[in-house]
Short mmCIF file of C-alpha atoms in Angstrom, two decimals:
data_model
loop_
_atom_site.label_atom_id
_atom_site.label_comp_id
_atom_site.label_asym_id
_atom_site.label_seq_id
_atom_site.Cartn_x
_atom_site.Cartn_y
_atom_site.Cartn_z
CA MET A 1 -46.68 172.44 240.08
CA THR A 2 -43.87 171.78 237.62
CA LEU A 3 -43.34 168.68 235.49
CA SER A 4 -39.90 167.18 234.91
CA VAL A 5 -37.86 164.04 234.31
CA LEU A 6 -35.14 163.14 236.81
CA ILE A 7 -32.44 161.07 235.11
CA ALA A 8 -30.15 158.57 236.75
CA ASP A 9 -26.88 158.43 234.80
CA PRO A 10 -24.52 155.44 235.07
CA TRP A 11 -21.97 155.40 237.89
CA ASP A 12 -19.05 153.14 238.76
CA GLY A 13 -21.33 150.52 240.33
CA TYR A 14 -24.27 150.52 237.93
CA ALA A 15 -25.15 150.99 234.26
CA LEU A 16 -28.19 150.37 232.07
CA LEU A 17 -26.47 148.75 229.10
CA ASP A 18 -29.44 148.22 226.79
CA SER A 19 -33.20 147.77 226.80
CA GLY A 20 -35.99 146.63 224.51
CA GLY A 21 -38.50 143.89 223.87
CA GLY A 22 -39.88 144.24 227.38
CA ARG A 23 -36.50 143.65 229.06
CA LYS A 24 -33.45 145.54 230.28
CA LEU A 25 -29.78 144.54 230.43
CA GLU A 26 -28.02 146.00 233.47
CA GLN A 27 -24.57 145.99 235.06
CA TYR A 28 -24.69 145.74 238.86
CA GLY A 29 -21.12 145.76 240.10
CA ASP A 30 -19.46 142.85 238.32
CA VAL A 31 -22.73 141.10 237.41
CA ARG A 32 -24.89 141.52 234.31
CA LEU A 33 -28.61 140.88 234.69
CA VAL A 34 -31.53 140.67 232.28
CA ARG A 35 -34.75 141.70 233.99
CA PRO A 36 -38.31 142.32 232.76
CA GLU A 37 -39.24 145.91 231.90
CA PRO A 38 -42.70 146.28 230.28
CA GLN A 39 -42.08 149.94 229.42
CA ALA A 40 -39.17 149.03 227.11
CA MET A 41 -41.46 148.71 224.11
CA TRP A 42 -38.72 149.45 221.56
CA GLN A 43 -36.07 147.11 220.17
CA PRO A 44 -32.61 146.58 221.75
CA ALA A 45 -29.89 148.86 220.40
CA ASP A 46 -27.19 146.16 220.63
CA PRO A 47 -28.71 142.63 220.51
CA ALA A 48 -25.30 140.91 220.57
CA LEU A 49 -24.48 142.51 223.93
CA TRP A 50 -27.24 140.54 225.63
CA GLN A 51 -25.23 137.34 225.25
CA SER A 52 -22.89 138.67 227.95
CA ALA A 53 -25.58 138.43 230.65
CA ASP A 54 -24.68 136.33 233.69
CA THR A 55 -28.30 135.43 234.42
CA ARG A 56 -31.84 136.21 233.27
CA PHE A 57 -35.08 136.42 235.21
CA GLU A 58 -37.70 134.05 233.89
CA GLY A 59 -40.99 134.91 235.53
CA THR A 60 -44.70 135.16 235.07
CA ASP A 61 -46.54 137.92 233.28
CA ASP A 62 -46.54 139.83 236.57
CA GLU A 63 -43.23 141.71 236.60
CA ASP A 64 -42.99 141.46 240.40
CA GLY A 65 -42.64 137.67 240.33
CA PRO A 66 -42.73 134.90 241.20
CA GLY A 67 -40.17 133.35 238.88
CA ARG A 68 -36.62 132.09 238.73
CA TRP A 69 -33.19 133.13 237.54
CA SER A 70 -31.70 131.13 234.68
CA ASP A 71 -28.29 130.71 236.30
CA PRO A 72 -27.22 130.82 239.96
CA VAL A 73 -25.38 133.96 240.99
CA GLY A 74 -24.13 134.54 244.53
CA ASP A 75 -24.35 137.81 246.42
CA PHE A 76 -22.64 140.77 244.75
CA THR A 77 -21.85 144.27 245.99
CA VAL A 78 -22.65 147.57 244.30
CA PRO A 79 -20.73 150.68 245.43
CA ILE A 80 -22.54 154.00 245.59
CA GLY A 81 -20.75 156.88 247.26
CA PRO A 82 -19.75 155.83 250.78
CA ALA A 83 -22.20 152.89 250.76
CA ARG A 84 -21.72 149.32 249.64
CA MET A 85 -25.02 147.65 248.82
CA VAL A 86 -25.20 143.86 249.01
CA CYS A 87 -27.42 142.58 246.21
CA ARG A 88 -28.88 139.10 245.93
CA LEU A 89 -31.29 137.29 243.65
CA GLY A 90 -34.41 135.56 244.96
CA ASN A 91 -37.80 134.56 243.57
CA ASN A 92 -38.54 138.01 242.17
CA HIS A 93 -36.54 140.21 239.83
CA HIS A 94 -35.47 142.87 242.36
CA PRO A 95 -31.80 142.52 243.44
CA GLY A 96 -32.18 144.88 246.41
CA LEU A 97 -31.26 148.24 244.90
CA PHE A 98 -33.31 150.71 242.83
CA PRO A 99 -30.68 152.70 240.84
CA GLU A 100 -33.25 155.06 239.34
CA GLN A 101 -33.62 156.58 242.81
CA LYS A 102 -30.11 158.06 242.74
CA PRO A 103 -31.29 161.57 241.75
CA HIS A 104 -33.50 161.60 244.86
CA TRP A 105 -30.57 160.58 247.08
CA ASP A 106 -28.28 163.20 245.55
CA ASN A 107 -30.88 165.95 245.77
CA ALA A 108 -31.77 165.09 249.37
CA ILE A 109 -28.13 165.23 250.45
CA ALA A 110 -27.67 168.58 248.69
CA ALA A 111 -30.85 169.98 250.26
CA LEU A 112 -29.66 169.17 253.79
CA LYS A 113 -26.29 170.90 253.44
CA GLY A 114 -25.84 173.46 256.17
CA LEU A 115 -28.54 171.88 258.36
CA GLU A 116 -26.46 170.10 260.97
CA GLY A 117 -27.94 166.94 262.48
CA ALA A 118 -31.07 167.08 260.32
CA GLU A 119 -33.76 164.57 261.28
CA VAL A 120 -34.79 162.46 258.27
CA LEU A 121 -37.58 159.88 258.06
CA ASN A 122 -37.29 157.16 255.41
CA LEU A 123 -40.61 155.32 255.04
CA PHE A 124 -40.78 151.98 253.22
CA GLY A 125 -36.97 152.17 253.35
CA TYR A 126 -36.30 148.62 252.04
CA THR A 127 -32.57 147.76 252.08
CA GLY A 128 -31.41 151.17 253.24
CA ALA A 129 -29.54 152.89 250.39
CA ALA A 130 -31.13 156.29 251.06
CA SER A 131 -30.79 155.88 254.82
CA LEU A 132 -27.09 155.04 254.66
CA LEU A 133 -26.20 157.78 252.19
CA LEU A 134 -28.04 160.46 254.16
CA ALA A 135 -26.60 159.26 257.46
CA ALA A 136 -23.10 159.26 255.97
CA ALA A 137 -23.74 162.90 255.00
CA GLY A 138 -24.52 163.76 258.63
CA ALA A 139 -28.28 163.29 258.96
CA LYS A 140 -30.00 161.45 261.80
CA VAL A 141 -32.14 158.91 259.98
CA THR A 142 -35.17 156.94 261.14
CA HIS A 143 -35.65 154.03 258.74
CA ILE A 144 -39.07 152.32 258.67
CA ASP A 145 -39.92 149.10 256.86
CA ALA A 146 -42.57 146.48 257.60
CA SER A 147 -40.33 143.58 256.57
CA LYS A 148 -37.96 142.01 259.10
CA LYS A 149 -36.02 140.58 256.17
CA ALA A 150 -35.56 144.05 254.65
CA ILE A 151 -34.41 145.51 257.98
CA ALA A 152 -31.87 142.69 258.40
CA TRP A 153 -30.66 143.29 254.84
CA ALA A 154 -30.31 147.03 255.52
CA ARG A 155 -28.23 146.32 258.62
CA GLU A 156 -26.08 144.00 256.51
CA ASN A 157 -25.54 146.87 254.07
CA GLN A 158 -24.55 149.14 256.95
CA GLU A 159 -21.93 146.61 258.02
CA ALA A 160 -20.68 146.11 254.45
CA SER A 161 -20.38 149.88 254.07
CA GLY A 162 -18.35 150.33 257.23
CA LEU A 163 -20.96 152.81 258.43
CA GLN A 164 -21.59 151.22 261.84
CA ASP A 165 -21.31 154.65 263.49
CA ALA A 166 -23.82 156.29 261.14
CA GLN A 167 -26.89 157.56 262.99
CA VAL A 168 -29.68 155.30 261.74
CA ARG A 169 -32.57 153.88 263.75
CA TRP A 170 -33.75 150.68 262.04
CA ILE A 171 -37.42 150.07 262.93
CA CYS A 172 -39.63 147.22 261.70
CA GLU A 173 -43.07 148.79 261.76
CA ASP A 174 -46.13 149.59 259.68
CA ALA A 175 -45.44 153.01 258.15
CA SER A 176 -48.95 154.42 258.67
CA LYS A 177 -49.05 153.39 262.33
CA PHE A 178 -45.57 154.79 262.98
CA VAL A 179 -46.33 158.16 261.42
CA ALA A 180 -49.67 158.41 263.25
CA ARG A 181 -47.79 157.95 266.55
CA GLU A 182 -45.25 160.59 265.55
CA VAL A 183 -48.14 163.02 264.94
CA ARG A 184 -49.45 162.39 268.44
CA ARG A 185 -45.96 162.85 269.88
CA GLY A 186 -45.49 166.15 268.07
CA ARG A 187 -42.28 164.89 266.45
CA THR A 188 -41.14 166.55 263.22
CA TYR A 189 -38.53 165.90 260.52
CA GLN A 190 -36.51 168.13 258.20
CA GLY A 191 -36.64 165.56 255.41
CA ILE A 192 -39.10 162.77 254.61
CA LEU A 193 -38.85 160.11 251.91
CA LEU A 194 -41.62 157.68 250.96
CA ASP A 195 -41.31 154.78 248.51
CA PRO A 196 -44.54 152.82 249.06
CA PRO A 197 -45.43 149.61 247.23
CA LYS A 198 -48.66 149.19 245.30
CA PHE A 199 -49.77 146.53 247.78
CA GLY A 200 -48.17 145.16 250.92
CA ARG A 201 -48.60 143.83 254.44
CA GLY A 202 -47.26 145.13 257.73
CA PRO A 203 -45.53 143.09 260.45
CA LYS A 204 -48.93 142.42 262.10
CA ASN A 205 -50.61 141.59 258.79
CA GLU A 206 -51.77 145.15 258.22
CA VAL A 207 -52.92 145.57 254.62
CA TRP A 208 -51.48 148.39 252.49
CA ASN A 209 -53.20 149.55 249.29
CA LEU A 210 -51.54 152.59 247.73
CA PHE A 211 -54.71 154.14 246.30
CA ASP A 212 -56.63 153.83 249.58
CA ASP A 213 -53.88 154.33 252.15
CA LEU A 214 -51.51 156.89 250.63
CA PRO A 215 -53.79 159.97 250.99
CA PRO A 216 -54.29 159.63 254.78
CA LEU A 217 -50.62 158.79 255.24
CA MET A 218 -49.64 161.94 253.33
CA ALA A 219 -51.90 164.01 255.58
CA ASP A 220 -49.97 162.70 258.60
CA VAL A 221 -46.67 163.27 256.79
CA ALA A 222 -47.60 166.93 256.37
CA ALA A 223 -48.25 167.12 260.12
CA ILE A 224 -44.73 165.90 260.97
CA THR A 225 -42.96 168.07 258.39
CA ALA A 226 -40.80 170.50 260.38
CA PRO A 227 -41.07 174.28 259.88
CA ASP A 228 -37.51 174.24 258.54
CA ALA A 229 -38.00 171.11 256.41
CA ARG A 230 -36.08 170.87 253.15
CA PHE A 231 -38.06 168.20 251.28
CA VAL A 232 -40.80 165.58 251.16
CA ILE A 233 -40.05 163.05 248.41
CA LEU A 234 -42.65 160.53 247.23
CA THR A 235 -41.97 157.80 244.65
CA ALA A 236 -44.71 155.57 243.24
CA TYR A 237 -44.46 152.57 240.97
CA ALA A 238 -48.23 151.99 240.60
CA ILE A 239 -48.79 151.83 236.86
CA ARG A 240 -52.48 152.87 237.05
CA ALA A 241 -51.53 156.22 238.55
CA SER A 242 -49.90 159.20 236.86
CA ALA A 243 -47.33 161.77 237.88
CA LEU A 244 -50.03 164.43 237.70
CA ALA A 245 -52.15 162.44 240.19
CA ILE A 246 -49.48 162.08 242.83
CA GLY A 247 -48.33 165.65 242.22
CA ARG A 248 -51.84 166.91 242.87
CA LEU A 249 -52.00 164.81 246.06
CA MET A 250 -48.72 166.33 247.22
CA GLU A 251 -49.99 169.86 246.44
CA GLU A 252 -53.19 169.29 248.37
CA THR A 253 -51.41 167.67 251.29
CA MET A 254 -48.82 170.43 251.68
CA ALA A 255 -51.10 173.35 250.76
CA GLY A 256 -50.80 174.96 254.18
CA ARG A 257 -47.01 174.84 254.13
CA GLY A 258 -46.27 177.08 251.19
CA GLY A 259 -43.40 175.92 249.04
CA HIS A 260 -43.73 174.29 245.65
CA VAL A 261 -44.21 170.84 244.14
CA GLU A 262 -42.30 169.18 241.34
CA THR A 263 -43.69 166.02 239.79
CA GLY A 264 -42.72 163.77 236.91
CA GLU A 265 -40.88 160.57 236.11
CA LEU A 266 -37.66 158.92 237.17
CA ALA A 267 -35.68 157.48 234.27
CA LEU A 268 -32.46 155.57 233.70
CA ARG A 269 -30.11 156.75 230.96
CA GLU A 270 -29.08 153.86 228.74
CA ARG A 271 -25.58 153.61 227.31
CA SER A 272 -27.02 154.54 223.89
CA GLY A 273 -28.51 157.70 225.42
CA ARG A 274 -32.12 156.54 225.41
CA LEU A 275 -34.17 157.11 228.56
CA LEU A 276 -36.03 154.26 230.23
CA PRO A 277 -38.89 155.46 232.47
CA THR A 278 -39.22 153.53 235.72
CA SER A 279 -41.54 155.32 238.16
CA MET A 280 -43.33 158.52 239.11
CA PHE A 281 -42.36 161.02 241.77
CA ALA A 282 -43.60 164.12 243.54
CA ILE A 283 -41.36 166.40 245.61
CA TRP A 284 -42.38 169.22 247.93
CA ARG A 285 -39.74 171.86 248.68
CA PRO A 286 -39.94 175.13 250.60
CA GLY A 287 -39.78 178.45 248.82
CA ASP A 288 -40.87 179.45 245.34
CA ALA A 289 -40.53 177.22 242.32
CA PRO A 290 -37.33 177.89 240.35
CA GLU A 291 -37.80 179.84 237.15
CA THR A 292 -37.85 177.74 233.99
CA ARG A 293 -36.32 178.84 230.74
CA SER A 294 -38.13 178.30 227.48
#
């Protein structure tokens, strides 16, 4: 198992402008947002820049809401490659796009090159950025999310992106139940992405707890990983876990498949060059681990 940091650099549609004091200042398309970020324990690099924010999230001590935005802002669009992601502000601080995931999207697309019509499963797919980007690159994507609202939002993003012909199956379903059925069917995938929440509920009020439910789900994921699979990518935002913990789970889960596991943190690169950690990840890939240089 190797440890690393995957860094999301700014692109035309997104930039982390500054961070500090438990907050971050971000540019999403034409809109500047201030959102809570407990891991930004340092001081802002450019305090004056924060006055340019269009709106600020004012919430409770729980970073996932509920709360309110200081000023009304209508829907805005963030371009990323061939996709156009519609972002909107509600009663939590998530606008509908997780920019720190961009290294995963880029790496997944690169890994599937030369594998025509690869079958990809995107679990807990939310508003569909990964699904649309992979489908635009030629993959056949099955997108699973337990929220009807998220599925409708993902379809809206498909329309906004002009990717109506992209091969995506949008399915509102509990991820664990769906994968268990795929195991029984003998279905396999060349690429699997998982971005589970800490806690959640399925469409039939199924309860999801990451610490209890992720290990059995990963066992089923291993069972539907195709012999010619290129990756299994897991992202976790649970702050009581560590990258070593989810990396060890991935190693144990995929032990019979060979390959290697990389684990670590996703981070956003700020305009000043500082790195803001956002989440943990573990990736299984076939083959031997690449050599590292000291």
